[in-house]
PDB file of N, CA and C in Angstrom:
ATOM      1  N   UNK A   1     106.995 101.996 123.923  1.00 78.00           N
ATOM      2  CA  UNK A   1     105.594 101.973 124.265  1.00 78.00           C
ATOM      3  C   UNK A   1     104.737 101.779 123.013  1.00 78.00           C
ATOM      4  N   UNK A   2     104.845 102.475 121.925  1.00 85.00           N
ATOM      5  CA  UNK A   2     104.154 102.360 120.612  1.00 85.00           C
ATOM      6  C   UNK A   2     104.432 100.880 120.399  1.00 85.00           C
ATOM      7  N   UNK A   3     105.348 100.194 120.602  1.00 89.00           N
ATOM      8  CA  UNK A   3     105.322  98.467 120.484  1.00 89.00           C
ATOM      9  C   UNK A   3     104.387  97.718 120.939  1.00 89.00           C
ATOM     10  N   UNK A   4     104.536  97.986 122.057  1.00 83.00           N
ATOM     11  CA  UNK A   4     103.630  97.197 122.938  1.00 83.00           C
ATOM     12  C   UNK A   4     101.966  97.814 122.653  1.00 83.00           C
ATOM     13  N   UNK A   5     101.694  98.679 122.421  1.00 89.00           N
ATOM     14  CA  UNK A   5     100.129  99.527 121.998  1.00 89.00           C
ATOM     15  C   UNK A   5      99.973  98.363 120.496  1.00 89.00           C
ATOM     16  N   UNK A   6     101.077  98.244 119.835  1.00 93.00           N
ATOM     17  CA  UNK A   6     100.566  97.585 118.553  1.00 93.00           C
ATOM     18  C   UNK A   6     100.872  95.698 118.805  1.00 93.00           C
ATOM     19  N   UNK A   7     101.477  95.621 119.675  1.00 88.00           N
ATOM     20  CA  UNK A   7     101.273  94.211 119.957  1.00 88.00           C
ATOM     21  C   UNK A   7     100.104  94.021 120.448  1.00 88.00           C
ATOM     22  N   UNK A   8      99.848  95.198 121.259  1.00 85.00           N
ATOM     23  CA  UNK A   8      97.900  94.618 121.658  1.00 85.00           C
ATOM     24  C   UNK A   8      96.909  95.004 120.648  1.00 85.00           C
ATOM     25  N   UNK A   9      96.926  95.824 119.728  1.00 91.00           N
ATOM     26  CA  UNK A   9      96.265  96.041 118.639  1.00 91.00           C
ATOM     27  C   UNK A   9      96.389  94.752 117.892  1.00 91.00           C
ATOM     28  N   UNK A  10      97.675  94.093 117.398  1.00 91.00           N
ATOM     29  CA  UNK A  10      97.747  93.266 116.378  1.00 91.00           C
ATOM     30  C   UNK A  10      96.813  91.737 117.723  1.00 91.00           C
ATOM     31  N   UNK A  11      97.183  91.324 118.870  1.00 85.00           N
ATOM     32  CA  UNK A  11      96.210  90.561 119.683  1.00 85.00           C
ATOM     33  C   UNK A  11      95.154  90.987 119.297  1.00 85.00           C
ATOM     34  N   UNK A  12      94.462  92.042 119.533  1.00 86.00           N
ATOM     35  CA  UNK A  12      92.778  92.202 119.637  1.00 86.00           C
ATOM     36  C   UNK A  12      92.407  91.982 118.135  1.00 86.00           C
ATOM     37  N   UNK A  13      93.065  92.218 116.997  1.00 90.00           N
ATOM     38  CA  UNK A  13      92.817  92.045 115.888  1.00 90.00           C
ATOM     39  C   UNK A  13      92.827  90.343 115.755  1.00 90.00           C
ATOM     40  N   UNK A  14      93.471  89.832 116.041  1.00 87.00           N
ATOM     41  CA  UNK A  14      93.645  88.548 116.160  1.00 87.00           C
ATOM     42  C   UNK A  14      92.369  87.916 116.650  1.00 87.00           C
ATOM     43  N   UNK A  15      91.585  87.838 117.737  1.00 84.00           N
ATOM     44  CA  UNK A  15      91.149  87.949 118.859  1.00 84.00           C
ATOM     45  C   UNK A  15      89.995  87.948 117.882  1.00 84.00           C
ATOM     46  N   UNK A  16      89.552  89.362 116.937  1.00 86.00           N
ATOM     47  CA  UNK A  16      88.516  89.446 116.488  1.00 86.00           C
ATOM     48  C   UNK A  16      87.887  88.572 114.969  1.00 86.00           C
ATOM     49  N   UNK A  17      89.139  88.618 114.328  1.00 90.00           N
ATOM     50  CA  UNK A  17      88.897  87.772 113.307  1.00 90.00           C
ATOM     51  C   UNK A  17      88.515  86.242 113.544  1.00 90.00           C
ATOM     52  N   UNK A  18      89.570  85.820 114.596  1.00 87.00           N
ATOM     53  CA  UNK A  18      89.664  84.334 114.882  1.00 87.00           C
ATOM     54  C   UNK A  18      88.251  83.802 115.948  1.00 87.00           C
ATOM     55  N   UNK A  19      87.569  84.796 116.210  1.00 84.00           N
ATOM     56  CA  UNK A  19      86.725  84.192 117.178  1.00 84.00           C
ATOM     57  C   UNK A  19      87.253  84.097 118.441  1.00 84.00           C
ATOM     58  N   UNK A  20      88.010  83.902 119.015  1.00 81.00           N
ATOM     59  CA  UNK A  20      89.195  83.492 120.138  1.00 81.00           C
ATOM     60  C   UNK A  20      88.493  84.296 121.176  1.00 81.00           C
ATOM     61  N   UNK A  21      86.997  85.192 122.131  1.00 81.00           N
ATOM     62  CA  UNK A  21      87.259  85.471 122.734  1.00 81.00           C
ATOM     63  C   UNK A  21      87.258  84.865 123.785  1.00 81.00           C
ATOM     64  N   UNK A  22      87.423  84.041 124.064  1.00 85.00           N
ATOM     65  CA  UNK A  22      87.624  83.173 125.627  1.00 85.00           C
ATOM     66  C   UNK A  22      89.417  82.990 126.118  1.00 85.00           C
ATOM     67  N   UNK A  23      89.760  83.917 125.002  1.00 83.00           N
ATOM     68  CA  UNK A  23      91.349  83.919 125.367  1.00 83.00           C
ATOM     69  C   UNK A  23      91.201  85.667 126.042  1.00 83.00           C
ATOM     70  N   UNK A  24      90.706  86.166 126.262  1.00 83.00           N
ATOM     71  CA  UNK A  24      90.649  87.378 125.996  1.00 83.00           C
ATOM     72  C   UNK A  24      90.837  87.908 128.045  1.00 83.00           C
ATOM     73  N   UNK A  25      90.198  86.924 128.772  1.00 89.00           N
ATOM     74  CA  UNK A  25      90.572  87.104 130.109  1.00 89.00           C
ATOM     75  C   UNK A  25      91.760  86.301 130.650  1.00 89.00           C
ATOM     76  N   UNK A  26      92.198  85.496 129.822  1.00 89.00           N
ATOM     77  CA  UNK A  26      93.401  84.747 130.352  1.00 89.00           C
ATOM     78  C   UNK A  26      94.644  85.805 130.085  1.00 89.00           C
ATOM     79  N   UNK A  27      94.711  86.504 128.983  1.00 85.00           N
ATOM     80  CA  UNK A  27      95.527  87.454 128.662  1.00 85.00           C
ATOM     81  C   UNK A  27      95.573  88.548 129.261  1.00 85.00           C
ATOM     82  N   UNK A  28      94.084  89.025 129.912  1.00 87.00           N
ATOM     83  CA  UNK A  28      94.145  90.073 130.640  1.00 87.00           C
ATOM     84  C   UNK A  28      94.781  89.585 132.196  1.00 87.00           C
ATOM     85  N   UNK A  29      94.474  88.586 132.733  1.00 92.00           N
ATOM     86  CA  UNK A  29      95.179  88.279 133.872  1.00 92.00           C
ATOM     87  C   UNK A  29      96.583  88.002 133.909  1.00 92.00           C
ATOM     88  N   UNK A  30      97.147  87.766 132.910  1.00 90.00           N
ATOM     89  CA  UNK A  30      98.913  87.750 132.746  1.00 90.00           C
ATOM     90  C   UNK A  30      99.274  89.153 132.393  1.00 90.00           C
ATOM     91  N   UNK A  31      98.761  89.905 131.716  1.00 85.00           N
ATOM     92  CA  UNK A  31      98.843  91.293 132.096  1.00 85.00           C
ATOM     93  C   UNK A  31      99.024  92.028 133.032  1.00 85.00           C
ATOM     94  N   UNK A  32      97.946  91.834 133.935  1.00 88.00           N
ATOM     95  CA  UNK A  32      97.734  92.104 135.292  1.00 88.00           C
ATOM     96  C   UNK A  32      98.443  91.681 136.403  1.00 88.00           C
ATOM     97  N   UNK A  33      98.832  90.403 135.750  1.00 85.00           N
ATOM     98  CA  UNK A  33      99.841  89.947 136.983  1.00 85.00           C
ATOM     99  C   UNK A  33     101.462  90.360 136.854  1.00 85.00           C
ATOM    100  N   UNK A  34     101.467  90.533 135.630  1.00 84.00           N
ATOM    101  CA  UNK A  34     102.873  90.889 134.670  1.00 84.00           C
ATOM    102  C   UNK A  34     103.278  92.044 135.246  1.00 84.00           C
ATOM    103  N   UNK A  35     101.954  93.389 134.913  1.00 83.00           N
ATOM    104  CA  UNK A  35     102.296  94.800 136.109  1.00 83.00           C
ATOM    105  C   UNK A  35     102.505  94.084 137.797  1.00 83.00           C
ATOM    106  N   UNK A  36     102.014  93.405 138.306  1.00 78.00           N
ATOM    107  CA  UNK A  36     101.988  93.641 139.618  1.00 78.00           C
ATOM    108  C   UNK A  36     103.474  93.321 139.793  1.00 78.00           C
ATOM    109  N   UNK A  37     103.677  92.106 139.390  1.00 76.00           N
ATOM    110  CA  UNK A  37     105.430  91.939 139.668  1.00 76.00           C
ATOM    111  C   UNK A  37     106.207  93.090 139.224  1.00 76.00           C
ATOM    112  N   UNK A  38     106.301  93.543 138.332  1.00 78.00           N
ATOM    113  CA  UNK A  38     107.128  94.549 137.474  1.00 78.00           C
ATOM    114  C   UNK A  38     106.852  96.087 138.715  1.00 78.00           C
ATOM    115  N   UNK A  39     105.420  96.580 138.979  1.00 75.00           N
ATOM    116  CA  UNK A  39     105.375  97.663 139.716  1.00 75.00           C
ATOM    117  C   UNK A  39     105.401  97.627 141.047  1.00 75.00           C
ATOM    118  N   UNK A  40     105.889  96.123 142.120  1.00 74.00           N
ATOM    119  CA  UNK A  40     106.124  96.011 143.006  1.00 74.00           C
ATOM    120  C   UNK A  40     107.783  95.471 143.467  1.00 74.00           C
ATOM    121  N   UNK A  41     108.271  95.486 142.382  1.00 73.00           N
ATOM    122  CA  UNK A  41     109.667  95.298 142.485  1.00 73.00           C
ATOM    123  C   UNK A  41     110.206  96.056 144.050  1.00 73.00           C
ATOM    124  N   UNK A  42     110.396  97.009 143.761  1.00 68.00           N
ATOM    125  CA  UNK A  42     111.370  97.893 144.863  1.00 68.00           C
ATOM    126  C   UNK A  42     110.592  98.641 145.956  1.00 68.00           C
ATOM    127  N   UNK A  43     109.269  98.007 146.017  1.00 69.00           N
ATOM    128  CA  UNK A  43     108.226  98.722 147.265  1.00 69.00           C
ATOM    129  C   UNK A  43     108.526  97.625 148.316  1.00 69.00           C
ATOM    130  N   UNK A  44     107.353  97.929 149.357  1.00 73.00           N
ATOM    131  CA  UNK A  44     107.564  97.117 150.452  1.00 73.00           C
ATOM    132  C   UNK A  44     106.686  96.296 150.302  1.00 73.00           C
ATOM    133  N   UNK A  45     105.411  95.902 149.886  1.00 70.00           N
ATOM    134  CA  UNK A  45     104.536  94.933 149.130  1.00 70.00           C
ATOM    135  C   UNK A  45     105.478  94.065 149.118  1.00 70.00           C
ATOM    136  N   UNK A  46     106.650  93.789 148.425  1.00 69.00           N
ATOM    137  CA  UNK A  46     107.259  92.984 147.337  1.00 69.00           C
ATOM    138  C   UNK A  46     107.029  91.268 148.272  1.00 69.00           C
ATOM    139  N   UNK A  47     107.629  91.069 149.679  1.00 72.00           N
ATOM    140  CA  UNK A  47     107.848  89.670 149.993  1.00 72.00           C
ATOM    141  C   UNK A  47     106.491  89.221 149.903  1.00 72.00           C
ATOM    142  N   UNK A  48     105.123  90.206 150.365  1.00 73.00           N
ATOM    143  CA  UNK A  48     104.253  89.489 150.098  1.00 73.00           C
ATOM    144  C   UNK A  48     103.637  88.777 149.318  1.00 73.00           C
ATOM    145  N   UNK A  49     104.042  90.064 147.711  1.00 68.00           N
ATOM    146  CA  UNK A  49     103.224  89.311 146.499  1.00 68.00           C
ATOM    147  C   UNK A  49     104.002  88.427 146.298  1.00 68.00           C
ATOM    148  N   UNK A  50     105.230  88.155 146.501  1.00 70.00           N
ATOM    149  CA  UNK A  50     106.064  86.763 146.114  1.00 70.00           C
ATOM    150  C   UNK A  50     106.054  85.751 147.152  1.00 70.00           C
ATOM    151  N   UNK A  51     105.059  85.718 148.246  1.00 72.00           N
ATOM    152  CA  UNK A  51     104.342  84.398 148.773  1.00 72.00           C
ATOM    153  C   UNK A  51     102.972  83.847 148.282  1.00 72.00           C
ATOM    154  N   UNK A  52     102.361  84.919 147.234  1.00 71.00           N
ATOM    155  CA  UNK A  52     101.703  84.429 146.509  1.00 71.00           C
ATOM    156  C   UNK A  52     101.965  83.376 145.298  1.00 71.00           C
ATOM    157  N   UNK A  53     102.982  83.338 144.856  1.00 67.00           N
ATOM    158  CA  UNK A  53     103.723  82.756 143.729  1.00 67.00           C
ATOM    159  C   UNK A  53     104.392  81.274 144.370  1.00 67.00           C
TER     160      UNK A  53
END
């Protein structure tokens, strides 16, 4: 977990120096979509969100 906290630290640092924020919601939506697959694995949700895809 401390990995991933500093992979998004070292992004947002990135993010801030470079100007880049218009990357900043594209990343949050692969995030977001990244949990949904990952925390719908073994529920009953699952066939649906994978007719979204």
């Amino acid at each position: 977990m401390k990995d991933f906290i500093k992979l998004l630290s070292k992004i947002w640092d990135f993010l801030k120096i470079r100007k880049r924020y218009w990357l900043t919601p594209i990343i949050l939506s692969l995030l977001f979509l990244g949990a949904l697959i990952i925390f719908s694995q073994g529920s009953v949700i699952a066939p649906f969100i994978y007719t979204i895809f």
